[in-house]
Tab-separated table of C-alpha atoms and ligand atoms in Angstrom:
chain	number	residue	atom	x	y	z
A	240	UNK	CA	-16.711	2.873	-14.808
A	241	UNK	CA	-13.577	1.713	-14.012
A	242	UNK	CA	-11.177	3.474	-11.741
A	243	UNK	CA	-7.143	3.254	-11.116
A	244	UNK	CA	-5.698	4.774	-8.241
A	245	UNK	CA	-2.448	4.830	-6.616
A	246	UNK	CA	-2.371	4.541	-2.608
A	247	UNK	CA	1.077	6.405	-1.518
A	248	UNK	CA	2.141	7.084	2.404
A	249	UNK	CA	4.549	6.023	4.278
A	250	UNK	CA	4.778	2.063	5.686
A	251	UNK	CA	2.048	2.504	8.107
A	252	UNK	CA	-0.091	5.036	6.749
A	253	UNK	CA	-2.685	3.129	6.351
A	254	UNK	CA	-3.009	2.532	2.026
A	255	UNK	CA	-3.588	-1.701	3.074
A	256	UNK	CA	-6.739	-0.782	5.300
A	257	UNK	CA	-7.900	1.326	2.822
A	258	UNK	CA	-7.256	-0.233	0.028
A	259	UNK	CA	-9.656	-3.630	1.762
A	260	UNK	CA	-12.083	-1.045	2.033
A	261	UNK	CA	-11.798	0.148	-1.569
A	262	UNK	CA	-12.155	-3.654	-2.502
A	263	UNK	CA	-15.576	-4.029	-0.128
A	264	UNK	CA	-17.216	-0.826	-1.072
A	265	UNK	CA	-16.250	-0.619	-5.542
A	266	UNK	CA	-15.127	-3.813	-6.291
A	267	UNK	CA	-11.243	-2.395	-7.555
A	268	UNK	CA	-8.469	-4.986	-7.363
A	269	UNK	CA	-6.064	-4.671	-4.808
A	270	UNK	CA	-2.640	-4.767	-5.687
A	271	UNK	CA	-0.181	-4.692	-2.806
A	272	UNK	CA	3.114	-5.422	-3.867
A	273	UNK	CA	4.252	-5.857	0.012
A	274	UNK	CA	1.368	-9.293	0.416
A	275	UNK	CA	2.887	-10.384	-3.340
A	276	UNK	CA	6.309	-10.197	-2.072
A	277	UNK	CA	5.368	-11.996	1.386
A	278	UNK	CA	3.696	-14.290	-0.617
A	279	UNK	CA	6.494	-15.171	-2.773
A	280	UNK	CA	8.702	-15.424	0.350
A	281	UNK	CA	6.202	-17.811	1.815
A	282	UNK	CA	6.137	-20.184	-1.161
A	283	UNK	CA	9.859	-20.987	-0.594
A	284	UNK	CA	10.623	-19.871	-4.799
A	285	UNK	CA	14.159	-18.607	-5.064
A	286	UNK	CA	13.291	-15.298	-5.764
A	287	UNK	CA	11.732	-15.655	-2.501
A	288	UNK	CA	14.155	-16.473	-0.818
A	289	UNK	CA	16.372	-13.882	-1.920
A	290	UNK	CA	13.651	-10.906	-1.149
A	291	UNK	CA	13.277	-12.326	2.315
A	292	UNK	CA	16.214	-10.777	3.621
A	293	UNK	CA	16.006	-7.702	2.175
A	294	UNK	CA	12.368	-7.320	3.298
A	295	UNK	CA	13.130	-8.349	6.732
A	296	UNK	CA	15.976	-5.725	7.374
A	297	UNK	CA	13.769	-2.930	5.590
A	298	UNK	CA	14.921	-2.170	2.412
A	299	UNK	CA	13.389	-2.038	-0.937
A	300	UNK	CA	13.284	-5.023	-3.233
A	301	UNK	CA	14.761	-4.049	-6.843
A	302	UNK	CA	12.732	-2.483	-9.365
A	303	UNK	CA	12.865	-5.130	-11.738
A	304	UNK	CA	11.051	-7.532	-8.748
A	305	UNK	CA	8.381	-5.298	-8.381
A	306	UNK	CA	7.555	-4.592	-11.776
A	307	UNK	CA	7.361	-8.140	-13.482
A	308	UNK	CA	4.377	-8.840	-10.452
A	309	UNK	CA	2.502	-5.994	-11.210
A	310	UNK	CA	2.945	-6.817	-15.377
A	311	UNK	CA	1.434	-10.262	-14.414
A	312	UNK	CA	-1.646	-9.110	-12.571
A	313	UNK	CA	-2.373	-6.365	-14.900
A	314	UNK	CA	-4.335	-8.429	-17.361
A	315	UNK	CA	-6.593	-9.425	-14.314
A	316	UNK	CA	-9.324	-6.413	-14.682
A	317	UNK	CA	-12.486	-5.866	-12.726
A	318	UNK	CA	-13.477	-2.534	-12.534
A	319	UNK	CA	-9.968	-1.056	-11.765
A	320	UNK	CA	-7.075	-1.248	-9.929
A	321	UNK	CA	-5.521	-0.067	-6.367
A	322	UNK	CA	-1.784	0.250	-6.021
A	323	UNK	CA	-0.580	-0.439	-2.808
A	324	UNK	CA	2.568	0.272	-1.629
A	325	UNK	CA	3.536	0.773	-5.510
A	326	UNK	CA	5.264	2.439	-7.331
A	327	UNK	CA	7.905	3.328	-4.480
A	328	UNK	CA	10.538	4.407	-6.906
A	329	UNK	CA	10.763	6.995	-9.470
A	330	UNK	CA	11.885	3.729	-12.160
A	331	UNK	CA	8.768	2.029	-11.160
A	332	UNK	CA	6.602	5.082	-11.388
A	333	UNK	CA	7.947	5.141	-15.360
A	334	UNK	CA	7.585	1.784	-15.547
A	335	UNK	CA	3.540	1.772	-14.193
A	336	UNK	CA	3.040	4.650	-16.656
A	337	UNK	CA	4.482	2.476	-19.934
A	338	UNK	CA	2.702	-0.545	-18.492
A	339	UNK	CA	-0.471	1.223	-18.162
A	340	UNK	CA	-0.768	3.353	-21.752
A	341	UNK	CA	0.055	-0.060	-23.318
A	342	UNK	CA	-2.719	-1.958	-21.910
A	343	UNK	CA	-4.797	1.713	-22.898
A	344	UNK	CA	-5.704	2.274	-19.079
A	345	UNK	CA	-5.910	5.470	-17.350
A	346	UNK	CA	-4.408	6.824	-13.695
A	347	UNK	CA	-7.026	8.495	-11.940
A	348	UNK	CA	-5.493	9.951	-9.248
A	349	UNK	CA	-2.541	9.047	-6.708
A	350	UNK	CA	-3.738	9.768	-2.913
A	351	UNK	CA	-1.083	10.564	-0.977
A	352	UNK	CA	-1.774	9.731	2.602
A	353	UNK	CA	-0.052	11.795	5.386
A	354	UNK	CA	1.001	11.125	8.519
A	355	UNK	CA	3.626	12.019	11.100
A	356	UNK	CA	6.530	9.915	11.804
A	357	UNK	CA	5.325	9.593	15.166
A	358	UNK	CA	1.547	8.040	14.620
A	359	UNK	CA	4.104	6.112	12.362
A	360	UNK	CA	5.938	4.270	14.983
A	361	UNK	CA	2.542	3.408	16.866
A	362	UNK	CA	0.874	2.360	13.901
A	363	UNK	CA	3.435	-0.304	12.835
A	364	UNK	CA	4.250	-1.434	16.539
A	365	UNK	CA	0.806	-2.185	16.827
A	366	UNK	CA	0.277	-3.829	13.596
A	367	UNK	CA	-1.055	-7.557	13.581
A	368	UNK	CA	-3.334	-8.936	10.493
A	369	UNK	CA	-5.449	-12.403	9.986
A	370	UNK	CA	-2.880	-14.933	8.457
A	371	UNK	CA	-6.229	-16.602	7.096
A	372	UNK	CA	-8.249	-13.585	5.448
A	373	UNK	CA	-6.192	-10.384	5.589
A	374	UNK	CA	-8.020	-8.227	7.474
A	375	UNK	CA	-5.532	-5.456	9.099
A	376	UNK	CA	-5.714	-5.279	13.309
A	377	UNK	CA	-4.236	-2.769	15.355
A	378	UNK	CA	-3.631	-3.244	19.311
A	379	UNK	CA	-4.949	0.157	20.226
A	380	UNK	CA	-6.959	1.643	17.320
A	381	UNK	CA	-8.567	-1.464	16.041
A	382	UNK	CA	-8.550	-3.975	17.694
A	383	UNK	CA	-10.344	-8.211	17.187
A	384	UNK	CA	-13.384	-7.896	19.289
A	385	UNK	CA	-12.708	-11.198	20.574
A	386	UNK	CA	-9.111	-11.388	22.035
A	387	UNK	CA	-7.198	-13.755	19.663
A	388	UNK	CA	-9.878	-14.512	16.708
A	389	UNK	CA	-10.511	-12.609	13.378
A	390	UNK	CA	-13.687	-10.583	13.259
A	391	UNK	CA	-13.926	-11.354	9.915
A	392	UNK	CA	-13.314	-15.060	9.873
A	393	UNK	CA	-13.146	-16.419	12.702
A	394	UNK	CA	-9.835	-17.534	12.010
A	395	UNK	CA	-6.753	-17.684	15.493
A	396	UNK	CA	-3.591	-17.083	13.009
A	397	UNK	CA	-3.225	-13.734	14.085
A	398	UNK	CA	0.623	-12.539	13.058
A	399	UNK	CA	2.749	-9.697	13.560
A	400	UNK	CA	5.361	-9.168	10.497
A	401	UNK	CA	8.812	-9.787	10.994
A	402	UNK	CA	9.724	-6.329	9.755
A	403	UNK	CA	7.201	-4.499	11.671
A	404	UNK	CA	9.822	-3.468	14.678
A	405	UNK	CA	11.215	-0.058	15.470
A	406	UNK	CA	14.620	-1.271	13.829
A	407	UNK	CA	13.387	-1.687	10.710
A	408	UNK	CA	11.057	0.704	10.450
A	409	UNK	CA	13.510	2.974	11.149
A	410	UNK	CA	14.995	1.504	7.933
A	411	UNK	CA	11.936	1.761	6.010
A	412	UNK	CA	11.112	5.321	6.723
A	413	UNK	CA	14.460	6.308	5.054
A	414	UNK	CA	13.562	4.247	2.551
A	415	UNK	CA	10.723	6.132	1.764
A	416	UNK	CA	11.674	9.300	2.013
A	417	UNK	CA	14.919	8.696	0.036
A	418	UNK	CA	12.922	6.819	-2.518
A	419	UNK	CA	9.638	6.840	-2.989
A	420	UNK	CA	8.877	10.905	-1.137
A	421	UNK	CA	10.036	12.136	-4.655
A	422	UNK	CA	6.871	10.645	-5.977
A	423	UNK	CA	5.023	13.254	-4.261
A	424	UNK	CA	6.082	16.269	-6.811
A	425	UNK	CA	6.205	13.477	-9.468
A	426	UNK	CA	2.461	13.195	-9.546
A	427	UNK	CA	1.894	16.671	-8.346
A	428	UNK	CA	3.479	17.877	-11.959
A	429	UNK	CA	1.146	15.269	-13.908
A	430	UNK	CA	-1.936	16.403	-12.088
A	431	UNK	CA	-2.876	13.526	-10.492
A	432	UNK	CA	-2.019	14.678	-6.214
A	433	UNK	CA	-5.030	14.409	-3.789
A	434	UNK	CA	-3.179	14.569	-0.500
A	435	UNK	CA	-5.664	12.948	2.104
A	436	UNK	CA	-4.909	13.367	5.878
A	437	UNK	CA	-4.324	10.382	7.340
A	438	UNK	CA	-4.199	10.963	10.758
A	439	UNK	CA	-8.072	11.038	10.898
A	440	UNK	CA	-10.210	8.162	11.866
A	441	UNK	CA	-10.204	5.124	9.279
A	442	UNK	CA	-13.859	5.869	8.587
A	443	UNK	CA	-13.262	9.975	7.914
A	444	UNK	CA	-10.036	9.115	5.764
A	445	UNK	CA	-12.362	6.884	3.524
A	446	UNK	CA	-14.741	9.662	3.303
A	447	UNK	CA	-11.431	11.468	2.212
A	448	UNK	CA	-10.438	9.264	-0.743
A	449	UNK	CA	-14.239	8.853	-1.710
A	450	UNK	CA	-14.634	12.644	-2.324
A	451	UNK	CA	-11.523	11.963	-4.234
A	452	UNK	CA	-12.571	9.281	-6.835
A	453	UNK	CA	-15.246	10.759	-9.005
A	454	UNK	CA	-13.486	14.170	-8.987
A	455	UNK	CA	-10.497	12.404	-10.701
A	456	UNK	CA	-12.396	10.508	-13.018
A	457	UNK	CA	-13.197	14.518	-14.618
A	458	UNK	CA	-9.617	15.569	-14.127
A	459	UNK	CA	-8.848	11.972	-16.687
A	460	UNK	CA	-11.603	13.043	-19.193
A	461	UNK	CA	-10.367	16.785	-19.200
A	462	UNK	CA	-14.177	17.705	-18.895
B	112	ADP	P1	3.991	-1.237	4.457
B	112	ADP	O1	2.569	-1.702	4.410
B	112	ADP	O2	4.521	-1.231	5.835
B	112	ADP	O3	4.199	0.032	3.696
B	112	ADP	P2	4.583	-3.244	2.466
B	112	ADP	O4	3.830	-4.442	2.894
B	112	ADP	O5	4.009	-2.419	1.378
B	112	ADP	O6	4.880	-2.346	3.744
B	112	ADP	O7	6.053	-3.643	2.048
B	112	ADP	C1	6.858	-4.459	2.884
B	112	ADP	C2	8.245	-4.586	2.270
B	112	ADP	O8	8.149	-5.203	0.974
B	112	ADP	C3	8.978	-3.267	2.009
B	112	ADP	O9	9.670	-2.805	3.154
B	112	ADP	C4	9.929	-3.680	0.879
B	112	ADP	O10	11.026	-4.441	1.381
B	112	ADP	C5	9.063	-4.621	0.065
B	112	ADP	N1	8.288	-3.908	-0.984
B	112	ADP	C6	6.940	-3.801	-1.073
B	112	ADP	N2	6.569	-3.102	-2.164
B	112	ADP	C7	7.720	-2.737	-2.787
B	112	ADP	C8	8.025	-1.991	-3.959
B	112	ADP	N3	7.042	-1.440	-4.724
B	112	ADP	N4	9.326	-1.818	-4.287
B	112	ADP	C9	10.324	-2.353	-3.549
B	112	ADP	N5	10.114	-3.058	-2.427
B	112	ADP	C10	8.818	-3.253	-2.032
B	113	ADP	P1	0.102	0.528	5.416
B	113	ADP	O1	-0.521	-0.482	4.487
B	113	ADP	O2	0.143	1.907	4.825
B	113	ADP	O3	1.452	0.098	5.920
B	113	ADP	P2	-1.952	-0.336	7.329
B	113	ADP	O4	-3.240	-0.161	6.605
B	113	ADP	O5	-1.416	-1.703	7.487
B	113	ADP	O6	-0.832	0.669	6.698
B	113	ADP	O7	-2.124	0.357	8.761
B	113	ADP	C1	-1.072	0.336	9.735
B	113	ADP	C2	-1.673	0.131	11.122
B	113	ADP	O8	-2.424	1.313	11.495
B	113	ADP	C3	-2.658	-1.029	11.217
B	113	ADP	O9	-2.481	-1.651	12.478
B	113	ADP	C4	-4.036	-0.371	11.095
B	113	ADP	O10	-5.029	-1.100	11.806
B	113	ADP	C5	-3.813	1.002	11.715
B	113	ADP	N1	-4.565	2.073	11.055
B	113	ADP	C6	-4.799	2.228	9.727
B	113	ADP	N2	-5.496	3.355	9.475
B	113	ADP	C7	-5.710	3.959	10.678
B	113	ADP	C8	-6.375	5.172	11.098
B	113	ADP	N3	-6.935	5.997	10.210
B	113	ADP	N4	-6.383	5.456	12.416
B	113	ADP	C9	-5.794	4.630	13.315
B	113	ADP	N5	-5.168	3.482	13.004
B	113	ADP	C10	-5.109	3.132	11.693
B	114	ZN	ZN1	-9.592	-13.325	9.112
């Protein structure tokens, strides 16, 4: 049974923890259009280059950006995919839709994580991932068991991301809520809302999103 979900919150929510965990536990393909974009940067490629700056001071990367990586990775399977971090605009919302009836898959559902600004601002501040595997750290709430090394993989390259400071977040906040908050009643009109609270502990907002899954897969079938 394949399943296709969209994470949506605000940059710090929590949709990349989750989404790892969605990986582990049903074997759905993360999509993160945030680690493609970093990833892009990283390789030096002109586009790149010219979505560096714009990531770095907190704004969104056009539409068109966004939406030729996810038309690549589409063909790639598995037994569904997680959006993560898109679509953040209401054009790339339309644009997932049209890419997603012509390759005949279905949405399931679109959980919308929610959390306060505030949690916000300690969640990002605190932020630090594994350069080597991934895996998402946080200074207070999760942090490496051994100072300086990965749990997962043993790995030292622990990094903080250049836009995860209270400047830019401020930036990305308004970001989202001039941008990407309107996706809210967008997905809310096409049935597909399961508002999760994301303030909970990472293990009880799993539980959340689990309770969600096979309840949308009915909602999809109409039965
Ligand atoms: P967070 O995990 O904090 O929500 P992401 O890693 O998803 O952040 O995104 C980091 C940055 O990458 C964004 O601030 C934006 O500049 C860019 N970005 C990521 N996804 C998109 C998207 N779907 N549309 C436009 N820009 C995006
Ligand atoms: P997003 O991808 O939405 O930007 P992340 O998954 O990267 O969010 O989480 C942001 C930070 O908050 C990370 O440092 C992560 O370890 C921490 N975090 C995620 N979920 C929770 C939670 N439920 N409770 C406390 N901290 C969390
Ligand atoms: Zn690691």
């Amino acid at each position: 049974m394949t399943i296709n979900i969209i994470l949506l919150g605000p940059p710090g929510a929590g949709k990349g923890t989750q989404a790892r965990k969605l990986v582990e536990d049903r074997g759905l393909v993360q999509l993160s259009t945030g680690d493609m974009l970093r990833a892009a940067r990283s390789s030096g490629t002109e586009m790149g280059k010219r979505v560096a700056e714009v990531m770095d001071r907190g704004q969104l990367v056009t539409d068109e950006i966004v939406i030729g990586l996810i038309r690549e990775k589409l063909s790639e399977g598995g037994n569904g995919f997680i959006f993560d971090g898109f679509p953040r605009t209401l054009a790339q919302a339309d644009a997932l839709g049209q890419l997603l009836e012509e390759t005949g898959m279905v949405l399931d559902a679109v959980v919308e994580m929610q959390v306060d600004d505030e949690a916000l601002v300690r969640r990002i501040t605190g932020r630090y991932t594994c350069g080597n595997c991934g895996e998402v750290y946080h200074d207070d709430t999760k942090p490496t068991k051994v100072a300086g090394v990965c749990d997962v993989c043993g790995s030292t390259d622990l990094r903080r991301r250049a836009d995860d400071n209270e400047h830019s977040l401020k930036t990305r906040l308004l970001e989202y809520y001039k941008k990407t908050s309107p996706l809210i009643g967008y997905y809310y009109a096409k049935g597909k809302l399961a508002p999760v609270d994301g303030l909970a502990d990472m293990d009880r907002v799993s539980d959340q999103i689990a309770a969600v899954l096979p309840l949308s897969r009915e909602i999809a079938t109409g039965t």
